[in-house]
Coordinates of C-alpha atoms and ligand atoms in Angstrom, one line a residue:
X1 CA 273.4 121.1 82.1
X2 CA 270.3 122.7 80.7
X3 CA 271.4 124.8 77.4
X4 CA 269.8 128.1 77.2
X5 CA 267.3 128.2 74.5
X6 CA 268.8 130.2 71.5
X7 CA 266.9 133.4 70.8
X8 CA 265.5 134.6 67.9
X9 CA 264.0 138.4 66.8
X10 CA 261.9 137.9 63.5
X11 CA 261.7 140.6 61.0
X12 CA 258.5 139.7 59.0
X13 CA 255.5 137.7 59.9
X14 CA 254.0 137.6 56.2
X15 CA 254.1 134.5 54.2
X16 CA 257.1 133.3 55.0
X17 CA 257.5 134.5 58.6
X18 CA 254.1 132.9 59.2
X19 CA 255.3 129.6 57.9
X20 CA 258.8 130.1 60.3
X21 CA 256.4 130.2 63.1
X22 CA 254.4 127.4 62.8
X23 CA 257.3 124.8 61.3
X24 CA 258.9 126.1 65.0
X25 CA 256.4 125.1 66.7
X26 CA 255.0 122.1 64.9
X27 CA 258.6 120.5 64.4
X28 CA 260.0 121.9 67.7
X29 CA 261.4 118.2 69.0
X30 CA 262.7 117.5 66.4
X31 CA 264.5 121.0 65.8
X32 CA 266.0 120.3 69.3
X33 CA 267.3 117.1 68.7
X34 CA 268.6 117.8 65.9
X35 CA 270.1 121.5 66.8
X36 CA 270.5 120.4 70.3
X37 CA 268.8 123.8 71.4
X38 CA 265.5 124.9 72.0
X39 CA 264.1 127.8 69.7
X40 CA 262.4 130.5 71.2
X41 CA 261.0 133.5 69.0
X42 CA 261.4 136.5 71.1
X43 CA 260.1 139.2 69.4
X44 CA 258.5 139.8 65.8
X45 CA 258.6 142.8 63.9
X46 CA 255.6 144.0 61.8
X47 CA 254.5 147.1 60.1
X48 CA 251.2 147.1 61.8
X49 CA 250.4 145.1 64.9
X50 CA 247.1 145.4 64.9
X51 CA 246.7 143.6 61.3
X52 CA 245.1 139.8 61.8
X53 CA 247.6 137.1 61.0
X54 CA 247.6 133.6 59.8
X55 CA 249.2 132.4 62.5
X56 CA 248.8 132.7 66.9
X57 CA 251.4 134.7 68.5
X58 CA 251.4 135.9 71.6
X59 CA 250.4 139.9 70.7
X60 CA 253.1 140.9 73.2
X61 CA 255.7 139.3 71.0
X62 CA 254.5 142.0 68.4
X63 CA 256.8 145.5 67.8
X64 CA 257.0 148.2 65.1
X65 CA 260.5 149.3 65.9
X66 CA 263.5 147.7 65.1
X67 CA 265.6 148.6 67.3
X68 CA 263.6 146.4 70.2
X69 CA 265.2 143.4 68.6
X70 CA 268.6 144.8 67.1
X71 CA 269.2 146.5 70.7
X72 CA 268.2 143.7 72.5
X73 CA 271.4 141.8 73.5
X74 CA 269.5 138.7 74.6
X75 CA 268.9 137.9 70.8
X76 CA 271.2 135.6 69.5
X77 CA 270.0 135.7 66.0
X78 CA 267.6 137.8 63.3
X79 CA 265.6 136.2 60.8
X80 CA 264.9 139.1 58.2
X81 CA 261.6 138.2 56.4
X82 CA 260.3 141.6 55.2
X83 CA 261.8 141.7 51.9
X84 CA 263.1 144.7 49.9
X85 CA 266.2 146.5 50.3
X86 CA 265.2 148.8 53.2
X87 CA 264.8 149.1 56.2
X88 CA 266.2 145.5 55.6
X89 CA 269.8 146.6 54.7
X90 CA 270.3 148.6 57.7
X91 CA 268.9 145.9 60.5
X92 CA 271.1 143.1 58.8
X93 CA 274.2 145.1 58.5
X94 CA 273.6 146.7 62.1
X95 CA 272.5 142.9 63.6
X96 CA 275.7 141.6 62.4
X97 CA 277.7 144.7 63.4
X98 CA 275.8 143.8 67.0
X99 CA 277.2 140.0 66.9
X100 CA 274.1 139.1 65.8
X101 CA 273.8 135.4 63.0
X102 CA 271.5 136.1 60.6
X103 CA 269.1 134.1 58.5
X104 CA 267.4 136.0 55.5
X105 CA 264.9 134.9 52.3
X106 CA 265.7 138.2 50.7
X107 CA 267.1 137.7 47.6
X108 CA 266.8 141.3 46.3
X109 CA 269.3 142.2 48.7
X110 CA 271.4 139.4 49.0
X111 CA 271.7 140.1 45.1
X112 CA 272.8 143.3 45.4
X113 CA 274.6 144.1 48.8
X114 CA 275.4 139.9 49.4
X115 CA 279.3 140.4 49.1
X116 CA 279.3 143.3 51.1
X117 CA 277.3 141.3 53.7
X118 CA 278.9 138.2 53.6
X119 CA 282.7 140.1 53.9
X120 CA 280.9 141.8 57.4
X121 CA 279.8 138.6 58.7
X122 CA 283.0 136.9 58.4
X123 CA 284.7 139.7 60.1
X124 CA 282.4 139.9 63.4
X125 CA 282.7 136.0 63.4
X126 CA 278.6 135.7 62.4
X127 CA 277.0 133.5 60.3
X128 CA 275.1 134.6 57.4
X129 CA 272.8 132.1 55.3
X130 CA 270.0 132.8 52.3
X131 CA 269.3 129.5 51.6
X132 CA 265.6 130.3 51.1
X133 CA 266.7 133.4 48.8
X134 CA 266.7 131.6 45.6
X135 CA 264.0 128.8 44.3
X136 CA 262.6 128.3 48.1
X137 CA 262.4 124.8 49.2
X138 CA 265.1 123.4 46.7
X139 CA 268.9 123.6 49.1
X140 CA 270.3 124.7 46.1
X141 CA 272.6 126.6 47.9
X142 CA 274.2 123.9 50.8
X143 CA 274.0 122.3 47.1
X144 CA 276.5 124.4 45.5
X145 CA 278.0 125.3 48.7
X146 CA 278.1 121.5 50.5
X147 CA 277.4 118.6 48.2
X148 CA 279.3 119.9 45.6
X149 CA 282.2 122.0 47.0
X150 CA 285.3 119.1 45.6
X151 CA 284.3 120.2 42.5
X152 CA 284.6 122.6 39.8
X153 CA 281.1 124.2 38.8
X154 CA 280.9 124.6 34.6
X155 CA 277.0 125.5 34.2
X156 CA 274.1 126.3 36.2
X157 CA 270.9 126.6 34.7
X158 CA 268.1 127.8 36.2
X159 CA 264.0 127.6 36.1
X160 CA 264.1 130.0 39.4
X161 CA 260.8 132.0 38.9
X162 CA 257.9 130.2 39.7
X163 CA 254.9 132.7 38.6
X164 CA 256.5 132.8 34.5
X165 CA 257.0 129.1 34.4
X166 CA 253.7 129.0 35.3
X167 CA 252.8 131.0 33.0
X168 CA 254.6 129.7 29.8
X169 CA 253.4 126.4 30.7
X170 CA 249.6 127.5 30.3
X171 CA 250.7 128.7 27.1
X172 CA 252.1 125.8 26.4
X173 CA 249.3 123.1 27.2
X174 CA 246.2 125.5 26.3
X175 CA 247.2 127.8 23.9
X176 CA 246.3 130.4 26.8
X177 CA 247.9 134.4 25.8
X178 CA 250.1 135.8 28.1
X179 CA 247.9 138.3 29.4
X180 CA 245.4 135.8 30.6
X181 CA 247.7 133.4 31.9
X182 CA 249.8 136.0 33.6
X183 CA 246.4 137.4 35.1
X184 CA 245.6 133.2 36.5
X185 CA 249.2 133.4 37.8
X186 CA 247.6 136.7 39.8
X187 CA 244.0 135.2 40.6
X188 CA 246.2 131.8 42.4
X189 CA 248.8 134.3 44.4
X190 CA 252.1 132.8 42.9
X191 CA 252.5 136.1 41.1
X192 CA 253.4 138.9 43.0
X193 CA 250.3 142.2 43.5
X194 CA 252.8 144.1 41.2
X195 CA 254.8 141.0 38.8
X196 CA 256.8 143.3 37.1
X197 CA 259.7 141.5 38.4
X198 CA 258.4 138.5 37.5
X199 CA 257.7 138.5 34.0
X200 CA 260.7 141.1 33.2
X201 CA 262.8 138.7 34.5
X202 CA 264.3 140.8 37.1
X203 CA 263.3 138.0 39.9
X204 CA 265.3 135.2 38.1
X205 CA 268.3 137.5 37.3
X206 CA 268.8 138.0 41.1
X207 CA 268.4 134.7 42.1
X208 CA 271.2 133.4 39.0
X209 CA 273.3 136.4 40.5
X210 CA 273.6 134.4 44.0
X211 CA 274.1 131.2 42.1
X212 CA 276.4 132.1 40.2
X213 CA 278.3 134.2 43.1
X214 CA 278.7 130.7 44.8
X215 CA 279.0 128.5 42.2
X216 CA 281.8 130.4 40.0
X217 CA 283.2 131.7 43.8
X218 CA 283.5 135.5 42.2
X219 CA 281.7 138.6 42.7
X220 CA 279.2 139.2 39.6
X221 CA 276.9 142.2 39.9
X222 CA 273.5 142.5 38.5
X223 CA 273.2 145.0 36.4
X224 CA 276.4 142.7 34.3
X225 CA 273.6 140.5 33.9
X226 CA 272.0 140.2 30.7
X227 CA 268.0 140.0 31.2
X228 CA 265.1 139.6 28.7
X229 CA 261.6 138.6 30.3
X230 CA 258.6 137.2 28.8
X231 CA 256.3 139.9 28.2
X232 CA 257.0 139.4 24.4
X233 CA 256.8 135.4 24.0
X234 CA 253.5 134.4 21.8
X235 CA 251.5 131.3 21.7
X236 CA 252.4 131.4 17.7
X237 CA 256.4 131.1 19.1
X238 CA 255.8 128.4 21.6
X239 CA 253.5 126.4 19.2
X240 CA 256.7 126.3 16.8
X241 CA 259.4 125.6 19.4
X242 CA 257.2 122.0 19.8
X243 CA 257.0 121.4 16.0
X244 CA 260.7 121.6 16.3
X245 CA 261.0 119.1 19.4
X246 CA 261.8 122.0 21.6
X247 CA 259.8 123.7 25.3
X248 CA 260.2 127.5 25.5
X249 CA 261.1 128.3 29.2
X250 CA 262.4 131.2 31.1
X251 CA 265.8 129.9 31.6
X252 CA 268.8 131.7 34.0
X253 CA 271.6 130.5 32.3
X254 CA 275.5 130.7 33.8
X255 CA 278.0 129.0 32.2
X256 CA 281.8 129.0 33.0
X257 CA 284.4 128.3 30.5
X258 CA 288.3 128.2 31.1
X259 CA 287.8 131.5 34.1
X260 CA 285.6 133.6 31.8
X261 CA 281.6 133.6 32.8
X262 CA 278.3 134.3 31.0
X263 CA 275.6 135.2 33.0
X264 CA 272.0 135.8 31.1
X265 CA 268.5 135.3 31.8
X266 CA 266.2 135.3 28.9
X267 CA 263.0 132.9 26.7
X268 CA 265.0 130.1 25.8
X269 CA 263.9 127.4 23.6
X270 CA 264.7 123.7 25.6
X271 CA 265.5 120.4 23.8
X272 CA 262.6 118.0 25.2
X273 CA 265.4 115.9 25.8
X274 CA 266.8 118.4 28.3
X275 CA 266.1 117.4 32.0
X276 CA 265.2 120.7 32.6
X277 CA 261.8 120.2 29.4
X278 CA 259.8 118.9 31.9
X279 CA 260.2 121.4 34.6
X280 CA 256.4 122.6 34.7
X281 CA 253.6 124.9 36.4
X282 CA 255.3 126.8 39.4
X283 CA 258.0 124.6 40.2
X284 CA 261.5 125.5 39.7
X285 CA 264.4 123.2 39.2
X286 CA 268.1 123.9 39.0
X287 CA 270.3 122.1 36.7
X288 CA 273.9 122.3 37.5
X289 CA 277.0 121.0 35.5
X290 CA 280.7 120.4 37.5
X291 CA 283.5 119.2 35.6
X292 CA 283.9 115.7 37.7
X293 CA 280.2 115.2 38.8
X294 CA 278.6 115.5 35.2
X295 CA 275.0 116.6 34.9
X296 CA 273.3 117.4 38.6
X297 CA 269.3 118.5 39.1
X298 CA 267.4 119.8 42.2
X299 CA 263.6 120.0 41.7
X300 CA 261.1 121.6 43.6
X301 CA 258.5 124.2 45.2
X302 CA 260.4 127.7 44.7
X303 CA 257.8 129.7 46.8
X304 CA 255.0 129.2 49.0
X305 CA 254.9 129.6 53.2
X306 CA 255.9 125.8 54.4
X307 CA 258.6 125.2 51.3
X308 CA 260.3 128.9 51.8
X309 CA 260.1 128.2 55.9
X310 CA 261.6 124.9 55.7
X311 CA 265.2 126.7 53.8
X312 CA 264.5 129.4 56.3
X313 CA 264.5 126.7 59.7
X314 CA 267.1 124.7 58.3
X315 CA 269.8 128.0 57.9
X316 CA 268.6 128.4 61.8
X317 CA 269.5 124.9 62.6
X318 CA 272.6 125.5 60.8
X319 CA 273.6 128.2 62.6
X320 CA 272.8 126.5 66.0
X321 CA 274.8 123.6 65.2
X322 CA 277.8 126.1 64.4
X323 CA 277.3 128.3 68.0
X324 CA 277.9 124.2 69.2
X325 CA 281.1 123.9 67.6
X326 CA 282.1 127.8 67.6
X327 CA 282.7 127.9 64.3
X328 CA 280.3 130.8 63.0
X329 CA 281.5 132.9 59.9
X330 CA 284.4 130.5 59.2
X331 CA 282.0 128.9 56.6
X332 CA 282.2 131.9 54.5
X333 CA 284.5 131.7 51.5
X334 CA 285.1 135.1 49.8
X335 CA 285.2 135.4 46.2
X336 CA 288.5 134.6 45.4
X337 CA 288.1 133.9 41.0
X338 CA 288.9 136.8 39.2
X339 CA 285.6 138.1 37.2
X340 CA 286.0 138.0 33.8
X341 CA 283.2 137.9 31.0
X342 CA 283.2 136.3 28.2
X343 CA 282.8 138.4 25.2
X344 CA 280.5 137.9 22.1
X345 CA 282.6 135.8 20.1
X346 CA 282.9 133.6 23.4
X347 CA 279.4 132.8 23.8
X348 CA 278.5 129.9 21.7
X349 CA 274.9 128.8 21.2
X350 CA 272.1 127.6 18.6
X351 CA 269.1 130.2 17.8
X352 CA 265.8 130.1 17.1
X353 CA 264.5 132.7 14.7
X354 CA 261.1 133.6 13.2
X355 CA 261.2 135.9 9.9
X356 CA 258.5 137.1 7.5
X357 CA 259.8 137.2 4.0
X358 CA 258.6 138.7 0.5
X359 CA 257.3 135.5 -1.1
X360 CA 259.3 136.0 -4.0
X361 CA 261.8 134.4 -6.0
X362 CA 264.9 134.1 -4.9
X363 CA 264.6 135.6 -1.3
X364 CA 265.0 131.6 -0.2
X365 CA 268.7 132.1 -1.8
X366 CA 269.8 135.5 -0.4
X367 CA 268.5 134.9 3.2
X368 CA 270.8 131.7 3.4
X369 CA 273.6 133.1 1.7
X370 CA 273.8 135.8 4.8
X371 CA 273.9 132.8 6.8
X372 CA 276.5 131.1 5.1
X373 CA 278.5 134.2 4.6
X374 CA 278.5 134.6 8.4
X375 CA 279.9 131.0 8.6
X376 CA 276.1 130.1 10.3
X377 CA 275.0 126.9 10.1
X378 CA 271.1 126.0 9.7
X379 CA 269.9 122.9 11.2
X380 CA 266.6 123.1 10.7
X381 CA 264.2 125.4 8.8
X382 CA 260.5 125.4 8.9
X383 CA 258.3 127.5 5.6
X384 CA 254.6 128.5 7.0
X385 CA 251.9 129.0 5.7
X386 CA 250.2 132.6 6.4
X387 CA 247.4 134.7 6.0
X388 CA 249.1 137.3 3.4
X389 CA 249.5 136.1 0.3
X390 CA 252.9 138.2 -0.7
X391 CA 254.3 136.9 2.7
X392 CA 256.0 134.2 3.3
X393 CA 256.8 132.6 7.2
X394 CA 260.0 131.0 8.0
X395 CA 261.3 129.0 11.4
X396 CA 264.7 128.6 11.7
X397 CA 267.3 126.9 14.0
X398 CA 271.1 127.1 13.6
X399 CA 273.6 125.4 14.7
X400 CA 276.0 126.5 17.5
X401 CA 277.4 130.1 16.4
X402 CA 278.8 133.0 18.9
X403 CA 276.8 135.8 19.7
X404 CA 278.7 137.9 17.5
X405 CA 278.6 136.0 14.4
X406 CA 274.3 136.2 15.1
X407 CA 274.8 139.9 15.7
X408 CA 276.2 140.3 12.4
X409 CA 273.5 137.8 11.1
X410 CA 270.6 140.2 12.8
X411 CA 272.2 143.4 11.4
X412 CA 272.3 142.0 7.9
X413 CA 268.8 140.6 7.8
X414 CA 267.9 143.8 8.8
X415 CA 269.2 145.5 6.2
X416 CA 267.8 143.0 3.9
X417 CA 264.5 144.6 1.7
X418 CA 262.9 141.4 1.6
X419 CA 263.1 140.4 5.1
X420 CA 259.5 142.2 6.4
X421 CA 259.9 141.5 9.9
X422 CA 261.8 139.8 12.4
X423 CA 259.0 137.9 14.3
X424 CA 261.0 136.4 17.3
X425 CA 264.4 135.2 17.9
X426 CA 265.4 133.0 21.0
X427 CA 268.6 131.2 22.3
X428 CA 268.3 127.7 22.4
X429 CA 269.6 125.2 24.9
X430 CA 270.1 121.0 24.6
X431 CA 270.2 119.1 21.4
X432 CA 272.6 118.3 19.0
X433 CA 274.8 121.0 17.7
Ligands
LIG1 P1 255.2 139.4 52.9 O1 254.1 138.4 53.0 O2 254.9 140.7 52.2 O3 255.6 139.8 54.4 C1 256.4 140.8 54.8 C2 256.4 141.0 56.3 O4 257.4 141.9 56.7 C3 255.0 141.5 56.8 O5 254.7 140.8 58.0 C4 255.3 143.0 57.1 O6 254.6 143.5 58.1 C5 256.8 143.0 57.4 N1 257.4 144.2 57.0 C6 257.6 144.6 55.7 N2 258.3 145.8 55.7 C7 258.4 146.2 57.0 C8 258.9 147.3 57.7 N3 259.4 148.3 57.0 N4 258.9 147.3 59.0 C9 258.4 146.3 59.7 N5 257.9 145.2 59.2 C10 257.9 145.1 57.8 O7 256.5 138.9 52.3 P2 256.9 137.3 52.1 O8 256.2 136.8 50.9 O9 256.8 136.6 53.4 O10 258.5 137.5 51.7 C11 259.4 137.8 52.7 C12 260.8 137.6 52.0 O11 261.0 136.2 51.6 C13 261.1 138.4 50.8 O12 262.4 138.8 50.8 C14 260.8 137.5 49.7 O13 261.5 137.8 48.5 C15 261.3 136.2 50.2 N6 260.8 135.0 49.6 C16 259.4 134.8 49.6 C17 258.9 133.7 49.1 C18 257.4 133.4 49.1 O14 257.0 132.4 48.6 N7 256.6 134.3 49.6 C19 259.7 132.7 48.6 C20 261.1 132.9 48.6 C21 261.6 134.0 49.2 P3 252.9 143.6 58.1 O15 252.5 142.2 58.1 O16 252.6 144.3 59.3 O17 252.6 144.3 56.8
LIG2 N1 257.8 135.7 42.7 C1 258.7 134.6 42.9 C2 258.4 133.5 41.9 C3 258.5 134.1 44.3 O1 257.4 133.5 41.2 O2 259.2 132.6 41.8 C4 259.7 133.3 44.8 O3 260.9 133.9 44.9

């Protein structure tokens, strides 16, 4: 018997719907062998229909209004590709309310309403993937969710933007300021029109919210999350971290220790020995720790039309496999780990710190006895030479201390008359400790 195709209503037909469109067509044998269905997009929503797209559909396809897709009982399925939290919400939570599976890239939303979602889709018996939502091509997710789900995740660490590792890497290899390699990042489209998310670090704190969500199986909010972008890091800072034998990255960071969590994402200085060091230009690569695996790295594209479709396809196929087996929703596991965050003396890490000093006898002495009083140990320290001849430069490392015994460090150092100014300070991941 002839299975009915399965029937799709895209939201979207930007980047990434455009790239859905053509890997359904161009890969469409292989999608039915491999699904056992046929694919049909039925409908596409837009904002404008008139606009010229990338792509050939057929311009009856085309609609403005929702509703001709979430009212439409013939559609087995939504893809939501518009982005942003509305009208986006409302058609996913209505499309699942309807019966409808859904496949979304929208990691803005899945960061913020994902839990609430996911507890909906389970309910009405839907599916409910966002592989494509964080780092695009790389299957992080089935990763976390699939590959590794016998064992219990410790760490996740995370180059998940794309336009700031791109960024910090032409700072890195030419010395180029942020400005002008944030305004390259613009000129080759990885950064978005407005990259305030971007370089903030808002982007990578929603995508570390979902991996963290499935990794640590609890439900972490985002504004818990601790963010710092890169709109302060300087050439001067990166140039240091490599005299030091260290990369300076925008790094998500969530780490799991005996039930309590630690969520961040922040400029982080990098052993080169880290497998994460050589992450560069706009890939992204996720670096995860479990307790019986060891040490775990996915590597890829984490934006861009064809790498975003492919996560985007592959959640379809996923979905069509499940419809097969009528097993949709049952793959959802709810949070079921308590949430509890570390506290500052929980979080343990080395630092990175840049200080201009009087140059004057005996500032050496009180500005490591602060350190030593606070029980922090220096593994490395660095004296520079600089333009102002009653100033004195110094680049430090510690080793491993909490946060709260830096706190007190911070606070005493400023309170210190000799200490001019604290250039830049930075966490600092791999290495020795
Ligand atoms: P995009 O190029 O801006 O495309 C958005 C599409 O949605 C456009 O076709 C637009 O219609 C349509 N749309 C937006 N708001 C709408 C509304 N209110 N009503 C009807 N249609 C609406 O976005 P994108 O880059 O493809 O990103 C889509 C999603 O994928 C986002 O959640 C994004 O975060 C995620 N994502 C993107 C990438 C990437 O590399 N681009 C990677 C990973 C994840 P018009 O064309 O008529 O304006
Ligand atoms: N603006 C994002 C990035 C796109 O630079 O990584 C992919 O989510």
């Amino acid at each position: 018997m002839v299975q009915e195709p399965i029937r799709v209503g895209l939201m979207g037909l930007g980047t990434v719907g455009s790239g859905v469109v053509r890997l359904v067509k161009n890969h469409r044998e292989d999608l039915f062998h491999r699904s056992g269905r046929r694919i049909s997009i039925e409908k596409i929503l837009v904002r404008d229909k008139e606009k010229e797209r990338s792509v050939q559909v057929d311009p009856a396809l085309l609609t403005d209004r929702p509703e001709e897709i979430l009212q439409d009982q013939r559609i087995d399925l939504v893809v939501e590709v518009m982005g942003g939290i509305e009208p986006a919400y409302s058609c996913i939570r209505q499309a699942l309310e309807g019966g409808k599976h859904v496949v979304t890239a929208n990691k803005d939303l899945m960061a913020l309403h994902g839990t609430e979602l996911l507890t909906i889709a389970r309910e009405k018996g839907c599916d409910l993937f966002y592989e494509a939502s964080v780092a695009g091509g790389i299957p992080i997710l089935r990763a976390l969710t699939e590959g590794l789900s016998s064992d219990r995740i410790t760490a996740i660490m995370g180059i998940v933007n794309g336009t700031t590792n791109y960024i910090l890497t032409e700072m890195t290899r030419k010395g180029t300021p942020f400005a002008d390699s944030l305004a390259q990042a613009q000129d080759l489209g990885y950064a978005e029109a407005d990259p305030t998310a971007d370089v903030e670090g808002l982007d990578a704190a929603r995508k570390m919210v979902i991996l963290a969500n499935l990794g640590f199986h609890t439900h972490l909010s985002l504004e818990e999350v601790s963010v710092r972008g890169i709109t302060d890091v300087t050439t001067e800072d990166i140039r240091f971290a490599g005299q030091l034998g260290y990369v300076l990255k925008l790094m998500g960071i969530a780490k799991r220790d005996e039930g309590r969590v630690e969520v961040s994402v922040q400029p982080a200085l990098l052993s080169e020995e880290h497998p994460l060091a050589t992450v560069d230009g706009v890939f992204n690569a996720v670096y995860v720790h479990g307790e019986a695996v060891g040490e775990t790295m996915f590597y890829g594209p984490g934006a861009g039309e064809m790498p975003t479709a492919t996560a985007v396809v592959s959640d379809l196929v996923t979905v069509v496999k499940n419809m097969g087996l009528g097993v949709n929703g049952r793959g959802i596991v709810a949070p079921y780990c308590e949430k509890r965050w570390k506290s500052s003396r929980e979080i343990f890490a080395k630092h990175f710190l840049r200080l201009r000093l009087a140059d004057e006898a005996g500032v050496m002495a009180g500005l490591t006895g602060i350190f030593a009083e606070e029980a922090v140990s220096l593994e490395k320290v660095l004296q520079v030479p600089v333009s102002r001849g009653d100033e004195a430069e110094i680049v430090l490392i510690t080793h491993t201390a909490s946060q709260h015994q830096l706190e007190a460090v911070l606070h005493r150092l400023d309170e210190m008359p000799a200490v001019r100014r604290l250039m830049s300070h930075y966490r600092v991941e791999g290495g020795e400790g």
